[in-house]
mmCIF file of C-alpha atoms in Angstrom:
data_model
loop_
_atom_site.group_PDB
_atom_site.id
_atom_site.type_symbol
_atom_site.label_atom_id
_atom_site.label_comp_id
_atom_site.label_asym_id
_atom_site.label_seq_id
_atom_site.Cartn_x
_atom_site.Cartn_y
_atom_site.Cartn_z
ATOM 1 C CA UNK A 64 295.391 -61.658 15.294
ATOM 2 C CA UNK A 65 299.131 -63.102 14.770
ATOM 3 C CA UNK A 66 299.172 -66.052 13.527
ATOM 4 C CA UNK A 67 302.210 -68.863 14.250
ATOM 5 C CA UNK A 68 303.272 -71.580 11.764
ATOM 6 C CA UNK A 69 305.405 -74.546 13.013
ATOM 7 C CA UNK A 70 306.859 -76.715 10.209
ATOM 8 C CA UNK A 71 308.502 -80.137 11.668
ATOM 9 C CA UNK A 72 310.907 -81.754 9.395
ATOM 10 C CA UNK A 73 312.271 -85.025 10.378
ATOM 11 C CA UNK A 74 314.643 -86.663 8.509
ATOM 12 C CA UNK A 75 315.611 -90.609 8.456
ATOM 13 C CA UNK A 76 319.195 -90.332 9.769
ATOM 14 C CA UNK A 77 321.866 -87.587 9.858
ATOM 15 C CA UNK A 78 323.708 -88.743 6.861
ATOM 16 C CA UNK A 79 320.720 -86.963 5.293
ATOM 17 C CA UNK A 80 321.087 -83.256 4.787
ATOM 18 C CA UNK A 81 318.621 -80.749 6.024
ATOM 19 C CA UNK A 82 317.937 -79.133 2.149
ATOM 20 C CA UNK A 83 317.427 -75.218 3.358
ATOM 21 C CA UNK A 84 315.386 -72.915 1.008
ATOM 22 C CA UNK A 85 318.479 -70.365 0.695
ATOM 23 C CA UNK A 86 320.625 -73.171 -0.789
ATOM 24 C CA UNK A 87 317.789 -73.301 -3.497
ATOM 25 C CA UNK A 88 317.672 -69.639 -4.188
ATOM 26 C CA UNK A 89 315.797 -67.902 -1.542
ATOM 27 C CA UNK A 90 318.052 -64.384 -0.777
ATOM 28 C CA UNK A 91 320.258 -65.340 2.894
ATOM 29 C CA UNK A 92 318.404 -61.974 4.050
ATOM 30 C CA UNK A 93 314.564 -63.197 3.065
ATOM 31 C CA UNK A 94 313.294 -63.274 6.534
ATOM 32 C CA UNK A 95 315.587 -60.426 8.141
ATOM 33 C CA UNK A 96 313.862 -58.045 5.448
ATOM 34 C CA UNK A 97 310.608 -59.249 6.366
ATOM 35 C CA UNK A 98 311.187 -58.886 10.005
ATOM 36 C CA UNK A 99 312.359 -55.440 9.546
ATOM 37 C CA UNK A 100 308.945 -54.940 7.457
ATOM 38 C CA UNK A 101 306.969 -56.050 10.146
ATOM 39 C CA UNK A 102 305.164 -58.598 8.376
ATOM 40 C CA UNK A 103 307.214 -61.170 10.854
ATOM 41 C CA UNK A 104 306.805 -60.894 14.215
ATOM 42 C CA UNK A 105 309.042 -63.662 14.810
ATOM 43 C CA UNK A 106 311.108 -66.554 13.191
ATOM 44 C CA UNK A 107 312.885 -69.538 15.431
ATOM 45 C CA UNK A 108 314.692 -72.213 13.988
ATOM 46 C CA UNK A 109 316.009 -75.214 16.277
ATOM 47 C CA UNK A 110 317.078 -79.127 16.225
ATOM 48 C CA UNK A 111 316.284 -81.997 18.256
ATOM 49 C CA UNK A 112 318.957 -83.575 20.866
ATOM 50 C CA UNK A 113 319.561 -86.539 18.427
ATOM 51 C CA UNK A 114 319.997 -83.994 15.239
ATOM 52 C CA UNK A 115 317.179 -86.057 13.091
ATOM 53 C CA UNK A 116 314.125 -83.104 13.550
ATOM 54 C CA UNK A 117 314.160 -79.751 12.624
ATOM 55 C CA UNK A 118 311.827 -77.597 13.774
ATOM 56 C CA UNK A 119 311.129 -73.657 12.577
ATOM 57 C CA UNK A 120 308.687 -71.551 14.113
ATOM 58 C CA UNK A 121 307.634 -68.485 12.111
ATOM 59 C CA UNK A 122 304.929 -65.685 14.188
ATOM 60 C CA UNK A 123 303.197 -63.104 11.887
ATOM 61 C CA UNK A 124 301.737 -60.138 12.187
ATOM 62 C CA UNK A 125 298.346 -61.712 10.434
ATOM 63 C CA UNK A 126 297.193 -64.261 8.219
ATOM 64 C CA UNK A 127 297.259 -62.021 5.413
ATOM 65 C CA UNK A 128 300.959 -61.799 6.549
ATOM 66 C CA UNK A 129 301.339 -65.370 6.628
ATOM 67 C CA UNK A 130 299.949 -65.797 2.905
ATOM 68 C CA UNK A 131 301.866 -63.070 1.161
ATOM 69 C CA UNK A 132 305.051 -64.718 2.537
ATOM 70 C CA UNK A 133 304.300 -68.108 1.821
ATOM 71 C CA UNK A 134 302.695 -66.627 -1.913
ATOM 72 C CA UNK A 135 306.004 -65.036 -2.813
ATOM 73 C CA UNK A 136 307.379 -66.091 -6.142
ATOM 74 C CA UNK A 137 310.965 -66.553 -5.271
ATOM 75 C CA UNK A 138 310.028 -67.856 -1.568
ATOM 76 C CA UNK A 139 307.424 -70.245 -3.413
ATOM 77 C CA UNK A 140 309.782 -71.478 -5.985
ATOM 78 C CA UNK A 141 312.888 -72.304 -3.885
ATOM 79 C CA UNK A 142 310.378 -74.201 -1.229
ATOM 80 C CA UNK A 143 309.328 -76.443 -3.798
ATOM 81 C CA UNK A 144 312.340 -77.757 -4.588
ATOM 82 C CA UNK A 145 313.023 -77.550 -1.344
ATOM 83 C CA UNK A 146 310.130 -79.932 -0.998
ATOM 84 C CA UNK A 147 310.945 -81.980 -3.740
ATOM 85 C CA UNK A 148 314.322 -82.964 -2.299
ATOM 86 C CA UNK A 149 312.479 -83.809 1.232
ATOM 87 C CA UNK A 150 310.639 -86.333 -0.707
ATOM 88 C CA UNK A 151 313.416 -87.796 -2.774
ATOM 89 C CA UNK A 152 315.315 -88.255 1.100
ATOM 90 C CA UNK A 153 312.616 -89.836 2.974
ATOM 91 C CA UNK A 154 312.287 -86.536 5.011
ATOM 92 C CA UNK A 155 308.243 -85.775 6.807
ATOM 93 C CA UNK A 156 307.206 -82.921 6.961
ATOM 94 C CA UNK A 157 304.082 -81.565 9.057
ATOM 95 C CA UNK A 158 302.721 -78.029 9.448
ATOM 96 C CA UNK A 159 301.148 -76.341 11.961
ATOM 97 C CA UNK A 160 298.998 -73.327 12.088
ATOM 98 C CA UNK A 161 297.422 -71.653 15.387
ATOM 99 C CA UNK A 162 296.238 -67.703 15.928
ATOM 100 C CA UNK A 163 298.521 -66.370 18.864
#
């Protein structure tokens, strides 16, 4: 069964800058390659009206799918400082995880 993850990222104000994982070295073609693999059925990334939430909806094929792409090493490494940097700017964060 496909599985969807929604991660919600708000952020205070829009001074504050939306830290993405491929300024913090994930490869710009991560999730194209993985689409092309299969693995990702889908991958949606939008923004609230008022710019302050940021929403990205990811559909794969399976949760065994889901875990080798959020298990990756480099995928892994650049979401942590991605994380770290959400903290450090007063950005929430809440995930999301339903079988489709």
């Amino acid at each position: 069964m496909a599985i969807k993850e929604v991660v919600v990222r708000t952020r205070p104000n829009t001074s504050v800058s939306f830290c993405r994982a491929t300024d913090k070295g994930l490869p710009d073609d991560y999730g194209v390659l993985e689409l092309a693999s299969g693995e990702l059925i889908s991958f949606d990334e939008s923004f609230s009206a008022d710019g302050l939430t940021k929403t990205v909806t990811t559909i794969f094929k399976d949760e065994e799918a889901r875990t080798n792409y959020n298990d990756n090493s480099t995928y892994r490494s650049a979401m942590n400082t991605v994380k770290a940097e959400d903290v450090n700017n007063n950005i929430t964060k809440t995930v999301t995880i339903t079988e489709v």
